[in-house]
Amino acid sequence: MNSKEILQVVTVVSEEKGVDREVIFDALESALAAAIRKRSTLDIDARVAIDRVTGEFQNFRRWEVVADDELDPELKDSQLSLTEASKRQAGIEIGAFVEEPVGGVELGRIAAQIAKQVIVQKVREAERQQVAEEYEPRV
């Protein structure tokens, strides 16, 4: 998916469903991040940032910063000790995230299905919220 296609999808879905563009962008970011996590062989945390004007997007791998004595061996792919995180980014605090850009990730058919499911779910949630807000004063 290129940047122009992203902007077109956001515009079309926003107008068709009557949902704010920001909700669609958030859904796309969540969907792409979920697809990246699913595609990875490690238990990583991922974040995708889409530029709202150009449609360009960047993928990031994230590690949560935890105290040195609270590092969980089972979460070694998504956590960093405070000592290790301080080496990468000065002044970082516990609870923050260290991010590292990752190159273009090739998403397969299954990852694309996951992304589609996340987008549909987020759009439905937004539609339900709009209906609830519309009828709330009438109750």
XYZ file of N, CA and C in Angstrom:
417
model
N 0.851 -1.166 0.000
C 0.000 0.000 0.000
C 0.897 1.230 0.000
N 0.692 2.112 -0.965
C 1.505 3.319 -1.006
C 0.768 4.478 -0.331
N 1.444 5.609 -0.227
C 0.899 6.739 0.526
C -0.390 7.295 -0.086
N -0.475 7.334 -1.417
C -1.696 7.837 -2.053
C -2.880 6.918 -1.779
N -2.624 5.604 -1.801
C -3.690 4.646 -1.520
C -4.181 4.784 -0.085
N -3.275 5.030 0.840
C -3.658 5.204 2.236
C -4.594 6.394 2.375
N -4.230 7.522 1.772
C -5.070 8.715 1.855
C -6.432 8.486 1.195
N -6.452 7.750 0.087
C -7.712 7.457 -0.579
C -8.603 6.569 0.296
N -8.012 5.550 0.900
C -8.773 4.651 1.771
C -9.367 5.435 2.935
N -8.564 6.284 3.553
C -9.039 7.073 4.693
C -10.195 7.972 4.268
N -10.047 8.653 3.150
C -11.092 9.560 2.669
C -12.384 8.803 2.349
N -12.271 7.716 1.617
C -13.451 6.959 1.204
C -14.178 6.368 2.411
N -13.444 5.713 3.284
C -14.083 5.086 4.447
C -14.679 6.146 5.365
N -13.972 7.244 5.551
C -14.463 8.318 6.402
C -15.785 8.872 5.880
N -15.857 9.122 4.584
C -17.077 9.673 3.996
C -18.198 8.634 3.941
N -17.843 7.400 3.610
C -18.845 6.340 3.473
C -19.485 5.984 4.814
N -18.678 5.916 5.854
C -19.176 5.504 7.167
C -19.526 6.681 8.072
N -19.176 7.879 7.657
C -19.462 9.049 8.473
C -18.620 9.089 9.746
N -17.412 8.570 9.652
C -16.506 8.500 10.797
C -15.358 9.482 10.576
N -14.915 10.114 11.644
C -13.829 11.078 11.578
C -12.570 10.448 10.972
N -11.860 11.208 10.172
C -10.628 10.722 9.522
C -9.599 10.234 10.540
N -9.514 10.899 11.680
C -8.527 10.522 12.696
C -8.783 9.102 13.201
N -10.054 8.723 13.317
C -10.406 7.361 13.741
C -9.906 6.349 12.710
N -10.048 6.684 11.446
C -9.595 5.787 10.378
C -8.071 5.681 10.387
N -7.388 6.817 10.558
C -5.920 6.775 10.640
C -5.474 5.917 11.822
N -6.113 6.097 12.990
C -5.765 5.297 14.164
C -5.999 3.810 13.906
N -7.107 3.498 13.240
C -7.410 2.099 12.919
C -6.367 1.519 11.977
N -5.960 2.296 10.979
C -4.924 1.834 10.047
C -3.599 1.597 10.761
N -3.226 2.535 11.640
C -1.981 2.369 12.388
C -2.025 1.123 13.259
N -3.140 0.916 13.945
C -3.283 -0.279 14.789
C -3.249 -1.554 13.955
N -3.928 -1.510 12.820
C -3.995 -2.681 11.959
C -2.621 -3.050 11.404
N -1.891 -2.051 10.926
C -0.557 -2.322 10.391
C 0.394 -2.798 11.481
N 0.290 -2.230 12.678
C 1.125 -2.673 13.795
C 0.800 -4.117 14.166
N -0.482 -4.475 14.176
C -0.885 -5.848 14.476
C -0.349 -6.812 13.423
N -0.392 -6.387 12.174
C 0.124 -7.227 11.094
C 1.632 -7.422 11.220
N 2.331 -6.375 11.605
C 3.787 -6.483 11.791
C 4.111 -7.430 12.943
N 3.373 -7.298 14.048
C 3.589 -8.196 15.190
C 3.340 -9.638 14.789
N 2.283 -9.864 14.034
C 1.930 -11.221 13.601
C 2.986 -11.781 12.655
N 3.534 -10.938 11.823
C 4.530 -11.363 10.820
C 5.874 -11.710 11.461
N 6.156 -11.105 12.616
C 7.444 -11.312 13.274
C 7.497 -12.679 13.946
N 8.663 -13.269 13.932
C 8.858 -14.550 14.609
C 9.089 -14.349 16.107
N 9.383 -13.111 16.516
C 9.591 -12.781 17.917
C 8.321 -12.146 18.489
N 8.229 -12.107 19.805
C 7.092 -11.479 20.469
C 7.409 -10.002 20.667
N 7.327 -9.227 19.575
C 7.726 -7.821 19.620
C 6.521 -6.910 19.787
N 6.793 -5.676 20.158
C 5.786 -4.624 20.173
C 6.112 -3.721 18.989
N 5.104 -3.326 18.251
C 5.327 -2.504 17.068
C 4.398 -1.294 17.101
N 4.830 -0.245 16.427
C 4.013 0.953 16.275
C 4.194 1.450 14.851
N 3.110 1.915 14.269
C 3.154 2.486 12.933
C 2.664 3.923 13.033
N 3.381 4.835 12.400
C 2.999 6.250 12.383
C 2.723 6.655 10.935
N 1.501 7.135 10.699
C 1.116 7.584 9.356
C 1.033 9.098 9.366
N 1.727 9.732 8.419
C 1.660 11.183 8.266
C 0.282 11.532 7.709
N -0.454 12.365 8.418
C -1.841 12.688 8.060
C -1.954 13.508 6.775
N -0.879 14.136 6.350
C -0.920 14.976 5.154
C -0.427 14.218 3.923
N 0.713 13.543 4.049
C 1.313 12.892 2.890
C 0.909 11.423 2.741
N 0.496 10.790 3.834
C 0.157 9.373 3.779
C 1.359 8.465 3.952
N 2.550 9.044 4.060
C 3.761 8.243 4.272
C 3.684 7.607 5.660
N 4.214 6.398 5.786
C 4.194 5.776 7.098
C 5.541 5.163 7.446
N 5.783 5.101 8.758
C 7.010 4.527 9.281
C 6.647 3.439 10.276
N 7.469 2.393 10.292
C 7.284 1.283 11.223
C 8.348 1.369 12.304
N 7.942 1.127 13.543
C 8.865 1.152 14.665
C 8.716 -0.113 15.489
N 9.836 -0.618 15.947
C 9.831 -1.677 16.950
C 10.009 -0.986 18.289
N 9.235 -1.412 19.303
C 9.260 -0.740 20.602
C 9.622 -1.712 21.717
N 10.319 -1.168 22.699
C 10.623 -1.883 23.929
C 10.162 -1.031 25.093
N 9.454 -1.624 26.033
C 9.061 -0.900 27.236
C 10.225 -0.912 28.211
N 10.499 0.210 28.837
C 11.597 0.328 29.795
C 11.069 -0.079 31.177
N 11.755 -1.048 31.778
C 11.391 -1.531 33.111
C 12.615 -1.470 34.013
N 12.368 -1.518 35.317
C 13.476 -1.529 36.283
C 14.325 -2.773 36.046
N 15.611 -2.659 36.330
C 16.541 -3.764 36.079
C 16.092 -5.057 36.759
N 15.564 -4.964 37.964
C 15.169 -6.162 38.708
C 13.773 -6.669 38.333
N 13.042 -5.937 37.481
C 11.698 -6.346 37.060
C 11.663 -6.894 35.639
N 12.804 -7.045 35.015
C 12.875 -7.543 33.641
C 12.370 -8.984 33.597
N 11.336 -9.239 32.800
C 10.729 -10.568 32.675
C 11.405 -11.311 31.520
N 12.046 -12.461 31.795
C 12.729 -13.205 30.730
C 11.796 -13.614 29.581
N 10.524 -13.806 29.882
C 9.577 -14.201 28.840
C 9.231 -13.030 27.914
N 9.479 -11.819 28.358
C 9.172 -10.629 27.565
C 10.434 -9.939 27.073
N 11.500 -10.690 26.925
C 12.795 -10.104 26.549
C 12.766 -9.417 25.179
N 11.826 -9.796 24.328
C 11.741 -9.190 22.999
C 10.942 -7.886 22.993
N 10.261 -7.584 24.117
C 9.464 -6.360 24.159
C 9.770 -5.490 25.377
N 10.787 -5.873 26.163
C 11.190 -5.079 27.326
C 12.687 -4.826 27.300
N 13.081 -3.700 27.880
C 14.493 -3.363 28.064
C 14.682 -2.923 29.506
N 15.825 -3.296 30.058
C 16.135 -2.820 31.402
C 16.472 -1.332 31.322
N 16.307 -0.640 32.440
C 16.598 0.791 32.486
C 18.060 1.051 32.127
N 18.957 0.176 32.578
C 20.379 0.331 32.277
C 20.630 0.268 30.773
N 20.043 -0.744 30.123
C 20.227 -0.921 28.679
C 19.563 0.222 27.896
N 18.390 0.627 28.337
C 17.681 1.712 27.659
C 18.440 3.026 27.777
N 19.082 3.252 28.919
C 19.859 4.487 29.123
C 21.046 4.562 28.183
N 21.570 3.410 27.800
C 22.680 3.383 26.837
C 22.196 3.841 25.456
N 20.962 3.528 25.133
C 20.412 3.875 23.824
C 19.855 5.295 23.778
N 19.260 5.732 24.908
C 18.602 7.037 24.929
C 18.789 7.659 26.315
N 19.569 8.711 26.370
C 19.864 9.351 27.656
C 18.606 9.951 28.278
N 18.489 9.829 29.585
C 17.397 10.449 30.325
C 16.063 9.725 30.232
N 16.061 8.502 29.752
C 14.802 7.762 29.634
C 14.354 7.277 31.008
N 13.048 7.152 31.189
C 12.497 6.758 32.476
C 11.743 5.438 32.365
N 11.513 4.808 33.509
C 10.757 3.568 33.568
C 9.333 3.840 33.080
N 8.809 2.934 32.268
C 7.463 3.078 31.717
C 7.447 3.698 30.331
N 8.555 4.325 29.952
C 8.658 4.923 28.612
C 8.980 3.810 27.605
N 9.014 4.180 26.356
C 9.330 3.222 25.304
C 10.546 3.687 24.522
N 11.381 2.728 24.167
C 12.500 2.969 23.264
C 12.036 2.452 21.907
N 12.147 3.289 20.894
C 11.705 2.894 19.564
C 12.877 2.874 18.594
N 12.789 1.939 17.676
C 13.810 1.804 16.638
C 13.082 1.621 15.306
N 13.362 2.477 14.339
C 12.695 2.314 13.037
C 13.070 0.978 12.400
N 12.098 0.349 11.792
C 12.355 -0.881 11.049
C 11.974 -0.627 9.604
N 12.681 -1.255 8.717
C 12.446 -1.052 7.289
C 11.085 -1.564 6.865
N 10.807 -1.421 5.604
C 9.541 -1.889 5.064
C 9.346 -3.364 5.353
N 8.223 -3.680 5.921
C 7.910 -5.058 6.261
C 6.952 -5.584 5.207
N 7.302 -6.705 4.621
C 6.457 -7.317 3.605
C 5.320 -8.054 4.304
N 4.103 -7.595 4.062
C 2.951 -8.211 4.700
C 2.335 -9.238 3.758
N 2.117 -10.420 4.267
C 1.519 -11.484 3.470
C 0.004 -11.440 3.522
N -0.600 -12.469 2.977
C -2.054 -12.556 2.908
C -2.690 -12.594 4.296
N -2.124 -13.373 5.196
C -2.681 -13.500 6.545
C -2.556 -12.184 7.295
N -1.408 -11.539 7.176
C -1.216 -10.244 7.833
C -2.187 -9.207 7.279
N -2.439 -9.262 5.990
C -3.399 -8.331 5.382
C -4.810 -8.593 5.904
N -5.161 -9.853 6.121
C -6.473 -10.182 6.683
C -6.599 -9.650 8.106
N -5.540 -9.795 8.879
C -5.545 -9.283 10.248
C -5.732 -7.770 10.235
N -5.006 -7.099 9.351
C -5.128 -5.644 9.239
C -6.558 -5.263 8.878
N -7.153 -5.968 7.948
C -8.528 -5.677 7.541
C -9.493 -5.862 8.712
N -9.323 -6.941 9.479
C -10.198 -7.198 10.620
C -10.098 -6.095 11.663
N -8.877 -5.643 11.931
C -8.681 -4.577 12.916
C -9.339 -3.290 12.440
N -9.184 -2.962 11.169
C -9.790 -1.741 10.620
C -11.310 -1.813 10.721
N -11.889 -2.929 10.305
C -13.348 -3.089 10.361
C -13.842 -2.970 11.794
N -13.136 -3.594 12.727
C -13.531 -3.541 14.142
C -13.503 -2.109 14.667
N -12.430 -1.377 14.377
C -12.305 0.003 14.859
C -13.381 0.906 14.254
N -13.689 0.708 12.982
C -14.713 1.518 12.325
C -16.085 1.216 12.941
N -16.372 -0.052 13.200
C -17.649 -0.412 13.834
C -17.759 0.204 15.225
N -16.671 0.164 15.980
C -16.680 0.774 17.312
C -16.979 2.271 17.221
N -16.377 2.936 16.247
C -16.609 4.372 16.069
C -18.054 4.641 15.673
N -18.606 3.800 14.797
C -20.003 3.970 14.395
C -20.934 3.788 15.592
N -20.679 2.765 16.406
C -21.495 2.536 17.604
C -21.415 3.722 18.557
N -20.223 4.243 18.709
C -20.035 5.394 19.596
C -20.824 6.597 19.097
N -20.819 6.822 17.787
C -21.574 7.936 17.216
C -23.072 7.768 17.449
N -23.589 6.546 17.263
C -25.002 6.286 17.474
C -25.356 6.498 18.942
N -24.511 6.003 19.843
C -24.752 6.170 21.279
C -24.769 7.645 21.659
N -23.834 8.422 21.115
C -23.784 9.847 21.413
C -25.001 10.594 20.851
N -25.490 10.123 19.696
C -26.639 10.752 19.066
C -27.911 10.552 19.886
N -28.095 9.356 20.447
C -29.323 9.033 21.160
C -29.257 9.257 22.665
N -28.065 9.512 23.182
C -27.904 9.710 24.626
C -28.780 10.838 25.171
N -28.847 12.002 24.521
C -29.686 13.080 25.059
C -31.181 12.738 25.057
N -31.589 11.822 24.208
C -33.010 11.462 24.076
C -33.482 10.498 25.163
N -32.522 9.832 25.807
C -32.893 8.807 26.795
C -33.392 9.446 28.069
